XYZ file of N, CA and C in Angstrom:
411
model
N 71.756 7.451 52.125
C 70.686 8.004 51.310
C 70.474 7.090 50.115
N 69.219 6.527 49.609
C 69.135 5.759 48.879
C 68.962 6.063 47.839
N 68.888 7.546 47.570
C 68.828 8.096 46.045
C 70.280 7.760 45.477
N 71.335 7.925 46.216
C 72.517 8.901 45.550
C 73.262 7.443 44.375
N 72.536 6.098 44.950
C 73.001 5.129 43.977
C 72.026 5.502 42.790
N 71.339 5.479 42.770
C 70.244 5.813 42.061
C 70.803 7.084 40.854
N 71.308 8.330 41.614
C 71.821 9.400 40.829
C 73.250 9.103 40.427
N 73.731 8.055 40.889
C 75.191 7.719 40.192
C 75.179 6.915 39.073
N 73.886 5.870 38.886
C 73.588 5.168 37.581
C 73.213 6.309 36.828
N 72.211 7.326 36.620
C 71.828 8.666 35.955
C 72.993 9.047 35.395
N 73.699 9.315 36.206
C 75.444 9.853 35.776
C 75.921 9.372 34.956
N 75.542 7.883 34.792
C 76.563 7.687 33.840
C 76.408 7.389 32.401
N 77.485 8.588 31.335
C 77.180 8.970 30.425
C 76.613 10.179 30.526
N 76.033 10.872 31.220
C 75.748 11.963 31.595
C 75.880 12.886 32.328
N 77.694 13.019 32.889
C 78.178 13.458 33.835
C 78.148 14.884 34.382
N 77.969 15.492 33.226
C 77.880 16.521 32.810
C 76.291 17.980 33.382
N 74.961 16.736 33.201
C 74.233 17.196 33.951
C 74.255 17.975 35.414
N 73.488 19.208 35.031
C 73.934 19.822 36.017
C 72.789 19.467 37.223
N 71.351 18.770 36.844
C 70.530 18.383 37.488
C 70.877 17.254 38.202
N 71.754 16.430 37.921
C 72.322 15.315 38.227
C 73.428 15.707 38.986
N 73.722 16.704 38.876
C 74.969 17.027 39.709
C 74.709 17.459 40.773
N 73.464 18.598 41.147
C 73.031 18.889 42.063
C 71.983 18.104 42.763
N 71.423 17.374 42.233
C 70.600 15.945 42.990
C 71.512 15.283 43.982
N 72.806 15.263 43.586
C 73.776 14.073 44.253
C 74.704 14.967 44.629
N 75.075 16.506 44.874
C 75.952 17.126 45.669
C 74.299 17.461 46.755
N 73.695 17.468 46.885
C 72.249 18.510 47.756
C 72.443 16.608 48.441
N 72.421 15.811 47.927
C 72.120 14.101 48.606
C 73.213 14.417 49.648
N 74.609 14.232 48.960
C 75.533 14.543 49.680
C 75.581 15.073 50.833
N 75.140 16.249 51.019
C 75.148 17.273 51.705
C 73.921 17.109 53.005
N 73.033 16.202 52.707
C 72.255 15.979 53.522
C 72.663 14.859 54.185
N 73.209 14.306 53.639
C 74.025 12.760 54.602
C 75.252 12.856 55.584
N 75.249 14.834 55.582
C 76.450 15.374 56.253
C 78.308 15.147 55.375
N 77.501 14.862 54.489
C 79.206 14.708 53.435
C 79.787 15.947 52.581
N 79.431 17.255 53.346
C 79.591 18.228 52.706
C 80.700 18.487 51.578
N 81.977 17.690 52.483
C 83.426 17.875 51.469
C 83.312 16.468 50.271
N 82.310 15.592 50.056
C 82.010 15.097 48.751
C 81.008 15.701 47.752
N 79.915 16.304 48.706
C 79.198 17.436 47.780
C 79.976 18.569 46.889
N 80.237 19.129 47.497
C 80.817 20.220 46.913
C 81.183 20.055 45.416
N 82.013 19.107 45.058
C 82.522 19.226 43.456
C 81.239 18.879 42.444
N 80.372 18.368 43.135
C 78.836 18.239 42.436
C 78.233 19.497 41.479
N 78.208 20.118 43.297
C 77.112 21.357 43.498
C 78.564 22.697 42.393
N 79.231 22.186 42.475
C 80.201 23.368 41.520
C 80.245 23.072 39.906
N 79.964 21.649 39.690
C 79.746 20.961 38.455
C 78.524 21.463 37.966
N 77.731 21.344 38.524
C 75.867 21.414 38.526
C 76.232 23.322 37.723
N 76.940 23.755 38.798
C 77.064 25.468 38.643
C 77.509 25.942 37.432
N 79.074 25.352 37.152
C 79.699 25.251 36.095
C 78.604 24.857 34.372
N 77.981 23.937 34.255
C 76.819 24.104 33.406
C 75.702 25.024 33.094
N 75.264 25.573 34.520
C 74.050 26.225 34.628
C 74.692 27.012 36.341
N 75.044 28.135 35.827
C 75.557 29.478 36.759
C 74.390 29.828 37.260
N 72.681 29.931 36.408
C 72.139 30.590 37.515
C 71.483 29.542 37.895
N 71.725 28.324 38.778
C 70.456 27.443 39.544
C 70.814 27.636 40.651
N 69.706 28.803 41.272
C 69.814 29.400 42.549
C 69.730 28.102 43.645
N 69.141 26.656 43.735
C 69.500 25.644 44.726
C 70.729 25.331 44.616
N 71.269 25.188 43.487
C 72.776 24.471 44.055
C 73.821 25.400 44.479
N 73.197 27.299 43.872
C 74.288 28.066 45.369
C 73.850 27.955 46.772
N 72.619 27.633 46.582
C 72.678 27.436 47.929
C 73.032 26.182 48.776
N 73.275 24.974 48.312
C 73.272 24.085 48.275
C 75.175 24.087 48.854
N 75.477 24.692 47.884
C 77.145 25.044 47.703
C 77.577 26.057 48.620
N 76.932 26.788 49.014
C 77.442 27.723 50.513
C 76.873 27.102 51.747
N 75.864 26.454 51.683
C 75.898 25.784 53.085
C 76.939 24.532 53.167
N 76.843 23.999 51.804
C 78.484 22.992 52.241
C 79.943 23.188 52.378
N 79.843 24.478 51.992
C 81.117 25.311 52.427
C 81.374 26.023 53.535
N 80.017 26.258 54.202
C 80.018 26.953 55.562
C 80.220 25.937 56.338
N 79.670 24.454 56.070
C 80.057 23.292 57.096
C 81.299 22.898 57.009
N 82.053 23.332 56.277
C 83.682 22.605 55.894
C 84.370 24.257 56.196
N 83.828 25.085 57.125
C 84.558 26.218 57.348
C 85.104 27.178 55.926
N 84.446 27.079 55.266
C 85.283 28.036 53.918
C 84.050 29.083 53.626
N 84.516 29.639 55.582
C 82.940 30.936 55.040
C 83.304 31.749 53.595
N 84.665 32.433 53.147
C 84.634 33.309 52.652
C 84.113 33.185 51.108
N 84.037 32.057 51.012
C 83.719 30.980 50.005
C 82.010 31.133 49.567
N 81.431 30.642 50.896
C 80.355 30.184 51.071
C 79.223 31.599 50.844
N 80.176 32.911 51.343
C 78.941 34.076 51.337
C 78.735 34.474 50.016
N 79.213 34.415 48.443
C 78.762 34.782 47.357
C 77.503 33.680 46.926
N 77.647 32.502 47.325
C 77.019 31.369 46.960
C 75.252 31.249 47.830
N 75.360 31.637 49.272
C 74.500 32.143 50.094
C 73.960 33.606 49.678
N 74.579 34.885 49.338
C 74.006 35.943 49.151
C 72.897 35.359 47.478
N 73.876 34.590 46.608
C 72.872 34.545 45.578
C 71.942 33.645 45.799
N 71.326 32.933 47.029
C 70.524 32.050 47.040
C 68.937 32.687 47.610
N 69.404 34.122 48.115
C 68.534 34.737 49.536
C 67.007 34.554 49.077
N 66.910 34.755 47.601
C 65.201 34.453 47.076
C 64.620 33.833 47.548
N 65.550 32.005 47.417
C 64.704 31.156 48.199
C 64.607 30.980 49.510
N 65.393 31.975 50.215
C 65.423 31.455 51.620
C 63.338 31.481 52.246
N 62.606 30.900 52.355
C 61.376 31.194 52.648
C 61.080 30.887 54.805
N 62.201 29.923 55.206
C 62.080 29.907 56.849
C 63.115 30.528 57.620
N 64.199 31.034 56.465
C 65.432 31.761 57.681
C 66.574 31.245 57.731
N 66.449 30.410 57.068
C 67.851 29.385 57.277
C 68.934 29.580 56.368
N 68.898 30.151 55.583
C 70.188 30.499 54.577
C 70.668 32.154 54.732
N 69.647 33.011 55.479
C 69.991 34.030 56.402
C 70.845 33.706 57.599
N 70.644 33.145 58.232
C 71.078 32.712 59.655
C 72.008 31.777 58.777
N 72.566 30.929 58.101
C 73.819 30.394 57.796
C 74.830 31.711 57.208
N 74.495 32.603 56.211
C 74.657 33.680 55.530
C 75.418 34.667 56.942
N 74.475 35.031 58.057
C 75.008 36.037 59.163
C 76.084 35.725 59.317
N 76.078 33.864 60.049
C 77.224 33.224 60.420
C 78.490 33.274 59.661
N 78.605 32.900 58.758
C 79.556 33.019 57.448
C 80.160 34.919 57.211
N 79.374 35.845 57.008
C 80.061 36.906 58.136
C 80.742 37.591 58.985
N 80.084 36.590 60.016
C 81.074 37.152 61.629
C 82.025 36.155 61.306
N 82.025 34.806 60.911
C 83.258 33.871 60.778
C 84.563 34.815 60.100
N 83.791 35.578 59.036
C 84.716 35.937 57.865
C 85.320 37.303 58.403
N 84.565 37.936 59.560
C 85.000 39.233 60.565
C 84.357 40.332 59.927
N 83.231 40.332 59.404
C 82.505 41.501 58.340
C 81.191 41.521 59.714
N 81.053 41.880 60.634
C 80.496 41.718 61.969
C 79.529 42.708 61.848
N 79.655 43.916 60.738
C 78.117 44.907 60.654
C 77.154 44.170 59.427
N 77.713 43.760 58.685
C 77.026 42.820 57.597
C 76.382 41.713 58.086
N 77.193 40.936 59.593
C 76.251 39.769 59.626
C 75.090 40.315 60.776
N 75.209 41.499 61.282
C 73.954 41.641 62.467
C 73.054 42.493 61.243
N 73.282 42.594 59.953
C 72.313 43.258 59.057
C 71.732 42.059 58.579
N 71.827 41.196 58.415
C 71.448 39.731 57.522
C 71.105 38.726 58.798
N 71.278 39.478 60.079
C 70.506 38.843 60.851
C 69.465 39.034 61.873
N 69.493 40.459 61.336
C 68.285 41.017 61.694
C 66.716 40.561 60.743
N 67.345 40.510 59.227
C 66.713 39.981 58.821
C 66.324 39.049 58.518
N 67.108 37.818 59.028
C 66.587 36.278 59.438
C 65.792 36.770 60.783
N 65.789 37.718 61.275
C 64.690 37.496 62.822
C 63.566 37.982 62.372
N 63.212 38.690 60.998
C 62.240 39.473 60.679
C 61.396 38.501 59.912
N 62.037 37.215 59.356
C 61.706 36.127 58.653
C 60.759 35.529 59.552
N 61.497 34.881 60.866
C 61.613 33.557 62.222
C 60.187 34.430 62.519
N 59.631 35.949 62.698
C 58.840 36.908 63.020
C 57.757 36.616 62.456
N 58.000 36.508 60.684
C 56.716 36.717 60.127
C 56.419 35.441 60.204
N 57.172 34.111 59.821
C 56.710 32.770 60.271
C 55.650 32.876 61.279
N 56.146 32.972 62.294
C 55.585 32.862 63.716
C 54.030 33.792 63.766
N 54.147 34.484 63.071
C 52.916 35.262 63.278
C 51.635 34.716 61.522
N 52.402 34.277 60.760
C 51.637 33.331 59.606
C 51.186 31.961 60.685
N 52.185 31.359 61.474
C 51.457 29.746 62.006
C 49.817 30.391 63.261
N 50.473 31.476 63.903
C 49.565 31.937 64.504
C 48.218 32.008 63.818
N 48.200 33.153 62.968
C 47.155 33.036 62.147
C 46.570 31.753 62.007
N 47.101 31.074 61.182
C 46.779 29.998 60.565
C 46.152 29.112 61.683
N 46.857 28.483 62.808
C 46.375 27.619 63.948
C 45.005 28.477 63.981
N 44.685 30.028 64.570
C 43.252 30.972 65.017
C 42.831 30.403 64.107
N 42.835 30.277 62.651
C 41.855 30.109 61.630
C 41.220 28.670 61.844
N 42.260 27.830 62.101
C 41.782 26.121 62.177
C 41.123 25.175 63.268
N 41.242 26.711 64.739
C 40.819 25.989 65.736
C 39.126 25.434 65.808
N 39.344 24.441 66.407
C 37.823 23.593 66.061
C 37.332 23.827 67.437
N 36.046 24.109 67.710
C 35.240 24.271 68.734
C 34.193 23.825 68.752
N 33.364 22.977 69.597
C 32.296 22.415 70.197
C 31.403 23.072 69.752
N 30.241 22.322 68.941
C 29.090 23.106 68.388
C 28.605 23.583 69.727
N 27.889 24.825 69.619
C 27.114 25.101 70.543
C 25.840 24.325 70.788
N 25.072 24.151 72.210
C 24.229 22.974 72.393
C 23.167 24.207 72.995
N 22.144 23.928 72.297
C 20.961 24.891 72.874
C 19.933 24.158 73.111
């Protein structure tokens, strides 16, 4: 990732930033380096407790390094932004991992109610955009 040199010059002298911390634990985390993210995305937290991306940021890199029990306070406080389903459906998982098995078919019912309304917003949307052949009289 070609930011994260980029956010390590930022860093310095400014370690402390929690925007900087979560720029380069969320980099992390997308380059699949979940277990180098993490002390970022907890740094980032540690400054600024409520920046709802870097819990979320911080339970999906804890759900990839197996530390569901970890990962579901960090995921439950992220659920605002979930807008396609995906921090529901990581959230269920983290759950049944953790053996709380009525909690995750409740949180994943409502990732299907999400995947639902998606699907029926693109619908819409495609009916609205379809282009058709002027009529020729």
């Amino acid at each position: 990732n070609a930011a994260i040199p980029m956010i390590e010059s930022q860093m310095t002298g400014n370690a402390k930033s929690p925007d900087l911390n979560f720029m380069m634990g969320e980099s992390l985390l997308r380059i699949e380096q979940a277990d180098k993210a993490v002390p970022y995305l907890e740094a980032a937290l540690q400054t600024n407790p409520d920046m709802l991306p870097a819990h979320a940021s911080l339970g999906l890199s804890l759900a990839k390094l197996n530390r569901y029990r970890e990962a579901i306070p960090h995921l439950e406080k992220a659920l605002e932004l979930d807008d396609d389903g995906a921090l529901h459906y990581q959230l269920a998982r983290a759950y049944q991992q953790a053996g709380n098995a009525a909690r995750a078919d409740a949180v994943m019912a409502q990732y299907r109610e999400i995947q639902k309304r998606n699907q029926e917003d693109k619908e819409e949307i495609t009916k609205d955009v379809q282009i058709t052949a002027p009529l020729v009289k």
